[in-house]
Every structure is written in structure tokens, then in C-alpha cells.
Amino acid sequence: MTGRTNNPWNLERTARWSSGGESAALAAGHVVLIGIGSDVMISLRGPAAFNRNRPALKATHGRVPYTGHYPSILSHWWHVGAMARTVGDVALGHSILKGADGIDGYAIHARNAAPDSGRIAGQPIRVGWVSDAAFGPVDPEITAAVAAAAAQLADFGCDVEEVTLPFLGNAFGRSRHSSTAKSGPPSKPLLRAERANCTRWVAGAIALSDPSFVDFAAAHAQAETLRSAFAGFFEKYDVLLTPVNPMTATPHGAQEVIVTA
């Protein structure tokens, strides 16, 4: 299937990101009940949020086998997960997808495996929430929605606290060298063959030079540092509540989006 993918709730706006077609089909209704997407930065959760706030799950790495995904070289850091029209259907999709398949070497946990919880019985769920302080600028309407969700969790008895994530920094910039080094060699020949049909963003990716091994090693080390920082965060908190996207669905072809005045 080719052509522009529209947001079914506003045809002048995009479904966005690499799983946008699946999320648009879900949001359109009666086309797809449970979808599958993949995510390394936002490609599952982003389009789900853009298309009428449909739920999606970026499953813990290795929980869902990467088998059959392209390119296979990205299996050590790419996540596969379910998306659907309801949270219950996402849970159903995850229950079907999860578990070892005997092919993906990272999907080694049993289907019924559960994380070890350090919470004490009766202890409130600890929620840290953040918006502009970590991801800014964020549309004030979206920040207000996140704050309202945090307040509602507090009303439900959760221990809620606004936090900062000083260790986050420029996570996208850090990941670029790693993603370019691994996805470039298998992808660029195919993309060059379709250059005339590529978006400006993809054309820019084709033009990127391959990073040096020193840059790649540094990016990998920074990613591991970030992973450890998040592990430390979740020693103190059970949930991190954040915006999914910094803005609502954008118009097709938009080259600039103003999210704050």
C-alpha cells in the first residue's frame, strides 16, 4: 500500500511515525482490532497518541520476539508491542505476542515471567511525573493533561511527585550514531532505490555519513549510562508519567510547529 496516511479524525493531519498506518487503521474503527508495531523512540506510542489517544505498549525489550522484523541487526535494542482501541485489547495482544519463540536470542523469558517488585505490601504506588522540565517545549494543553492525570492518580491514593530527569539530556542525539551505524548499511541501498518517493526526513537520513567506530562506541556507552540512570529512577518510583508527544497531530507537510508562544 502506498500514498499518504491520513489521521482518520482529521484528514488534513498526519498519523505520524513509522507505525502510523496501523494506528490510523485502529482509530478508523472496524478495520483492525489489535495491531502490532515496533518502537525504539516513539513509533508505537506516538501514532497511537496522535490518532485519538489509542493505547499502545512498548513492551520491555525481549518480552516480545523481534523475529521477522527488518532489519534484523537492530534486534538488540528494538521493541515490538501491541496497539489497540482499548487497554484491555492491548493486554490481550501482549498476552499473545509475549514469550520466547526459540529464534530471537533476546526473547528468553517464559510467557508468565513477572518483574521482581521491591514494593512493600500496602505501600502506595509511587508516581513521578514530568513534562516541560525534561522534554520541553511541550504544548501547554498536553502538559495540563499530564498534570491532571497525575492529580487523578493522587486522588486514587498513589504517592505522586513532580520530578526532573537531569540524566536524560539529548537522548535522541546520543542514539543517532548508534542507529545510523546499525540501520544504515542494510537500509540505505533500498532507500536510495526509492529516493524519488522518500520524504525529506528519509532523504536526509540517506545523506548521513556513517559514524566512525569511536563515535559508535561513545554512543553505545552513553546509552548504557542512560539505561543505568533509569534503573536508578525506578528504584525510587514505580511509574514515570510523561507526555507521549510534545504536540497534537501535525498538519501534513509541516516543516515547523510552534508549541508555545
CSV table of C-alpha atoms in Angstrom, one decimal:
chain,number,residue,atom,x,y,z
A,1,MET,CA,0.0,0.0,0.0
A,2,THR,CA,1.3,3.4,-0.9
A,3,GLY,CA,0.2,7.0,-0.6
A,4,ARG,CA,-0.3,9.5,2.2
A,5,THR,CA,-1.5,8.1,5.5
A,6,ASN,CA,-4.2,10.4,6.9
A,7,ASN,CA,-5.3,10.8,10.5
A,8,PRO,CA,-8.9,9.4,10.4
A,9,TRP,CA,-10.1,12.1,12.9
A,10,ASN,CA,-8.8,14.9,10.7
A,11,LEU,CA,-7.7,14.1,7.2
A,12,GLU,CA,-5.6,17.3,7.0
A,13,ARG,CA,-3.3,15.9,9.7
A,14,THR,CA,-0.8,13.1,9.8
A,15,ALA,CA,-1.0,9.8,11.6
A,16,ARG,CA,2.8,10.2,12.1
A,17,TRP,CA,5.7,7.9,12.8
A,18,SER,CA,6.6,4.5,11.4
A,19,SER,CA,3.6,2.6,13.0
A,20,GLY,CA,1.2,5.4,11.9
A,21,GLY,CA,-0.6,3.2,9.3
A,22,GLU,CA,-1.5,0.7,11.9
A,23,SER,CA,-2.7,3.3,14.4
A,24,ALA,CA,-4.8,5.0,11.7
A,25,ALA,CA,-6.5,1.7,10.9
A,26,LEU,CA,-7.3,1.2,14.6
A,27,ALA,CA,-8.6,4.7,15.0
A,28,ALA,CA,-10.8,4.4,11.9
A,29,GLY,CA,-12.7,1.6,13.6
A,30,HIS,CA,-13.7,-1.9,12.5
A,31,VAL,CA,-10.6,-2.2,10.3
A,32,VAL,CA,-8.2,-3.6,12.8
A,33,LEU,CA,-8.9,-4.8,16.4
A,34,ILE,CA,-5.4,-5.4,17.6
A,35,GLY,CA,-2.3,-4.2,15.8
A,36,ILE,CA,1.5,-4.8,16.0
A,37,GLY,CA,4.1,-2.0,15.9
A,38,SER,CA,7.7,-1.5,16.7
A,39,ASP,CA,9.4,1.2,18.7
A,40,VAL,CA,12.8,2.5,19.6
A,41,MET,CA,12.0,6.1,20.4
A,42,ILE,CA,8.3,6.8,19.8
A,43,SER,CA,7.0,4.8,16.8
A,44,LEU,CA,4.4,2.8,18.8
A,45,ARG,CA,3.2,5.3,21.3
A,46,GLY,CA,3.5,8.4,19.2
A,47,PRO,CA,1.0,7.5,16.4
A,48,ALA,CA,-1.3,5.8,19.0
A,49,ALA,CA,-1.5,9.2,20.8
A,50,PHE,CA,-1.9,11.2,17.6
A,51,ASN,CA,-4.8,9.0,16.5
A,52,ARG,CA,-7.5,9.8,19.1
A,53,ASN,CA,-5.3,8.6,22.0
A,54,ARG,CA,-5.4,4.9,21.3
A,55,PRO,CA,-3.3,2.9,23.7
A,56,ALA,CA,-0.1,1.1,22.8
A,57,LEU,CA,2.6,-0.8,24.7
A,58,LYS,CA,6.3,-0.5,24.1
A,59,ALA,CA,7.0,-3.8,25.7
A,60,THR,CA,10.1,-4.4,27.7
A,61,HIS,CA,12.9,-5.3,25.4
A,62,GLY,CA,12.9,-9.0,24.7
A,63,ARG,CA,9.4,-9.6,26.1
A,64,VAL,CA,8.1,-9.8,22.5
A,65,PRO,CA,10.3,-11.6,19.9
A,66,TYR,CA,11.7,-9.4,17.2
A,67,THR,CA,11.7,-12.3,14.8
A,68,GLY,CA,10.7,-11.3,11.2
A,69,HIS,CA,11.3,-7.6,11.7
A,70,TYR,CA,13.6,-5.7,9.3
A,71,PRO,CA,16.5,-5.1,9.7
A,72,SER,CA,17.5,-8.0,11.9
A,73,ILE,CA,20.7,-6.2,13.0
A,74,LEU,CA,18.6,-3.9,15.3
A,75,SER,CA,17.2,-6.7,17.4
A,76,HIS,CA,19.3,-5.9,20.5
A,77,TRP,CA,17.5,-2.6,21.1
A,78,TRP,CA,14.3,-2.5,19.1
A,79,HIS,CA,11.0,-3.2,20.9
A,80,VAL,CA,7.8,-4.8,19.5
A,81,GLY,CA,4.4,-4.3,21.0
A,82,ALA,CA,0.7,-4.3,20.7
A,83,MET,CA,-1.6,-1.4,19.9
A,84,ALA,CA,-5.4,-1.4,20.0
A,85,ARG,CA,-8.6,0.6,20.6
A,86,THR,CA,-8.7,-0.3,24.4
A,87,VAL,CA,-6.3,-1.0,27.1
A,88,GLY,CA,-7.9,-4.4,27.6
A,89,ASP,CA,-7.3,-5.3,23.9
A,90,VAL,CA,-3.6,-4.2,24.2
A,91,ALA,CA,-3.3,-6.5,27.2
A,92,LEU,CA,-4.8,-9.3,25.1
A,93,GLY,CA,-2.5,-8.6,22.2
A,94,HIS,CA,0.5,-8.6,24.5
A,95,SER,CA,-0.5,-11.9,26.1
A,96,ILE,CA,-0.5,-13.4,22.6
A,97,LEU,CA,2.8,-11.9,21.4
A,98,LYS,CA,5.0,-12.3,24.5
A,99,GLY,CA,7.4,-15.1,25.4
A,100,ALA,CA,10.3,-16.9,23.8
A,101,ASP,CA,10.0,-18.2,20.3
A,102,GLY,CA,13.2,-20.2,20.0
A,103,ILE,CA,14.6,-17.8,17.4
A,104,ASP,CA,15.1,-14.4,18.9
A,105,GLY,CA,18.1,-14.7,21.3
A,106,TYR,CA,16.9,-11.8,23.4
A,107,ALA,CA,13.4,-13.2,23.9
A,108,ILE,CA,14.3,-15.8,26.5
A,109,HIS,CA,11.8,-15.2,29.4
A,110,ALA,CA,8.9,-17.5,30.0
A,111,ARG,CA,5.5,-16.2,29.0
A,112,ASN,CA,4.4,-16.0,32.6
A,113,ALA,CA,7.6,-14.2,33.8
A,114,ALA,CA,7.0,-11.2,36.0
A,115,PRO,CA,9.4,-8.5,37.3
A,116,ASP,CA,10.6,-8.6,40.8
A,117,SER,CA,8.9,-5.9,42.8
A,118,GLY,CA,10.7,-4.2,45.7
A,119,ARG,CA,7.4,-2.6,46.9
A,120,ILE,CA,6.3,-3.4,50.5
A,121,ALA,CA,2.8,-4.8,50.8
A,122,GLY,CA,0.3,-1.9,51.3
A,123,GLN,CA,2.8,0.7,50.1
A,124,PRO,CA,1.2,3.3,47.7
A,125,ILE,CA,2.3,3.2,44.1
A,126,ARG,CA,5.0,5.8,43.7
A,127,VAL,CA,4.5,8.0,40.6
A,128,GLY,CA,6.9,10.6,39.3
A,129,TRP,CA,5.6,12.9,36.6
A,130,VAL,CA,7.4,15.4,34.3
A,131,SER,CA,6.7,17.4,31.2
A,132,ASP,CA,8.5,20.6,30.0
A,133,ALA,CA,11.3,20.1,32.6
A,134,ALA,CA,12.5,17.0,30.7
A,135,PHE,CA,11.1,17.3,27.2
A,136,GLY,CA,10.3,21.0,26.7
A,137,PRO,CA,8.9,22.8,24.9
A,138,VAL,CA,5.6,20.9,25.3
A,139,ASP,CA,2.2,22.3,24.3
A,140,PRO,CA,0.6,23.7,27.4
A,141,GLU,CA,-2.6,21.7,26.7
A,142,ILE,CA,-0.6,18.5,26.8
A,143,THR,CA,1.3,19.5,30.0
A,144,ALA,CA,-2.0,20.3,31.6
A,145,ALA,CA,-3.4,16.8,30.6
A,146,VAL,CA,-0.3,15.1,32.2
A,147,ALA,CA,-0.7,17.2,35.4
A,148,ALA,CA,-4.4,16.3,35.5
A,149,ALA,CA,-3.6,12.6,35.2
A,150,ALA,CA,-1.0,13.0,38.0
A,151,ALA,CA,-3.6,14.7,40.2
A,152,GLN,CA,-6.1,11.9,39.5
A,153,LEU,CA,-3.6,9.2,40.4
A,154,ALA,CA,-3.0,11.1,43.7
A,155,ASP,CA,-6.8,11.1,44.3
A,156,PHE,CA,-6.7,7.3,43.8
A,157,GLY,CA,-4.1,7.0,46.6
A,158,CYS,CA,-0.8,7.0,44.7
A,159,ASP,CA,2.2,8.8,46.1
A,160,VAL,CA,2.7,11.4,43.3
A,161,GLU,CA,5.6,13.8,42.9
A,162,GLU,CA,6.7,16.1,40.1
A,163,VAL,CA,10.3,15.2,39.1
A,164,THR,CA,13.1,16.2,36.8
A,165,LEU,CA,15.2,13.9,34.7
A,166,PRO,CA,18.6,15.6,34.6
A,167,PHE,CA,20.3,12.5,33.2
A,168,LEU,CA,18.1,12.5,30.1
A,169,GLY,CA,20.0,15.2,28.2
A,170,ASN,CA,19.9,14.9,24.4
A,171,ALA,CA,18.9,11.3,24.2
A,172,PHE,CA,18.0,11.5,20.5
A,173,GLY,CA,21.4,13.0,19.7
A,174,ARG,CA,23.1,10.2,21.6
A,175,SER,CA,21.2,7.5,19.8
A,176,ARG,CA,21.7,8.8,16.3
A,177,HIS,CA,25.2,7.5,15.9
A,178,SER,CA,24.2,4.0,17.1
A,179,SER,CA,21.1,3.8,15.0
A,180,THR,CA,22.8,5.2,11.9
A,181,ALA,CA,25.7,2.7,12.2
A,182,LYS,CA,23.4,-0.3,12.5
A,183,SER,CA,20.5,0.6,10.3
A,184,GLY,CA,22.4,2.4,7.6
A,185,PRO,CA,24.2,-0.4,5.7
A,186,PRO,CA,21.1,-2.7,5.2
A,187,SER,CA,18.6,0.2,4.7
A,188,LYS,CA,20.4,2.8,2.5
A,189,PRO,CA,20.5,0.7,-0.7
A,190,LEU,CA,16.8,0.1,-0.5
A,191,LEU,CA,16.0,3.8,0.3
A,192,ARG,CA,18.3,5.1,-2.5
A,193,ALA,CA,16.3,3.0,-4.9
A,194,GLU,CA,13.1,4.7,-3.8
A,195,ARG,CA,14.7,8.2,-3.4
A,196,ALA,CA,12.1,9.9,-5.5
A,197,ASN,CA,9.3,8.7,-3.2
A,198,CYS,CA,11.1,9.5,0.1
A,199,THR,CA,10.2,12.2,2.5
A,200,ARG,CA,12.7,15.0,3.2
A,201,TRP,CA,13.5,13.3,6.5
A,202,VAL,CA,14.3,10.0,4.9
A,203,ALA,CA,16.3,11.7,2.2
A,204,GLY,CA,18.3,13.4,5.0
A,205,ALA,CA,18.9,10.0,6.6
A,206,ILE,CA,20.2,8.6,3.3
A,207,ALA,CA,22.7,11.5,3.1
A,208,LEU,CA,24.1,11.0,6.6
A,209,SER,CA,27.7,9.7,6.6
A,210,ASP,CA,28.3,6.5,8.6
A,211,PRO,CA,29.8,7.3,12.0
A,212,SER,CA,33.2,6.3,13.0
A,213,PHE,CA,33.8,3.3,15.3
A,214,VAL,CA,34.9,5.8,18.0
A,215,ASP,CA,31.6,7.7,17.7
A,216,PHE,CA,29.6,4.5,17.7
A,217,ALA,CA,31.4,3.2,20.8
A,218,ALA,CA,30.8,6.5,22.6
A,219,ALA,CA,27.1,6.4,21.7
A,220,HIS,CA,26.8,2.9,23.0
A,221,ALA,CA,28.4,3.8,26.3
A,222,GLN,CA,26.1,6.8,26.7
A,223,ALA,CA,23.1,4.6,26.0
A,224,GLU,CA,24.2,2.2,28.8
A,225,THR,CA,24.7,5.1,31.2
A,226,LEU,CA,21.2,6.2,30.4
A,227,ARG,CA,19.8,2.7,31.0
A,228,SER,CA,21.5,2.6,34.4
A,229,ALA,CA,20.1,6.1,35.3
A,230,PHE,CA,16.6,4.9,34.5
A,231,ALA,CA,17.2,1.8,36.6
A,232,GLY,CA,18.1,4.0,39.5
A,233,PHE,CA,15.0,6.1,38.9
A,234,PHE,CA,12.8,3.1,39.2
A,235,GLU,CA,14.4,2.1,42.5
A,236,LYS,CA,12.5,5.1,43.9
A,237,TYR,CA,9.4,5.3,41.7
A,238,ASP,CA,7.1,2.6,40.3
A,239,VAL,CA,5.7,4.8,37.4
A,240,LEU,CA,7.1,7.6,35.2
A,241,LEU,CA,4.3,9.7,33.8
A,242,THR,CA,5.2,11.9,30.8
A,243,PRO,CA,3.8,13.3,27.6
A,244,VAL,CA,3.9,11.0,24.6
A,245,ASN,CA,4.2,13.7,22.0
A,246,PRO,CA,5.0,17.4,22.6
A,247,MET,CA,2.1,18.5,20.4
A,248,THR,CA,-1.1,17.2,18.9
A,249,ALA,CA,-1.3,15.7,15.4
A,250,THR,CA,0.5,18.0,13.0
A,251,PRO,CA,-0.7,19.1,9.5
A,252,HIS,CA,0.7,17.2,6.5
A,253,GLY,CA,4.0,18.6,5.3
A,254,ALA,CA,4.5,20.9,8.2
A,255,GLN,CA,8.2,21.9,8.5
A,256,GLU,CA,7.8,23.9,11.7
A,257,VAL,CA,5.4,23.6,14.6
A,258,ILE,CA,5.1,26.3,17.3
A,259,VAL,CA,4.1,24.5,20.5
A,260,THR,CA,4.4,27.5,22.9
A,261,ALA,CA,4.0,31.3,22.3
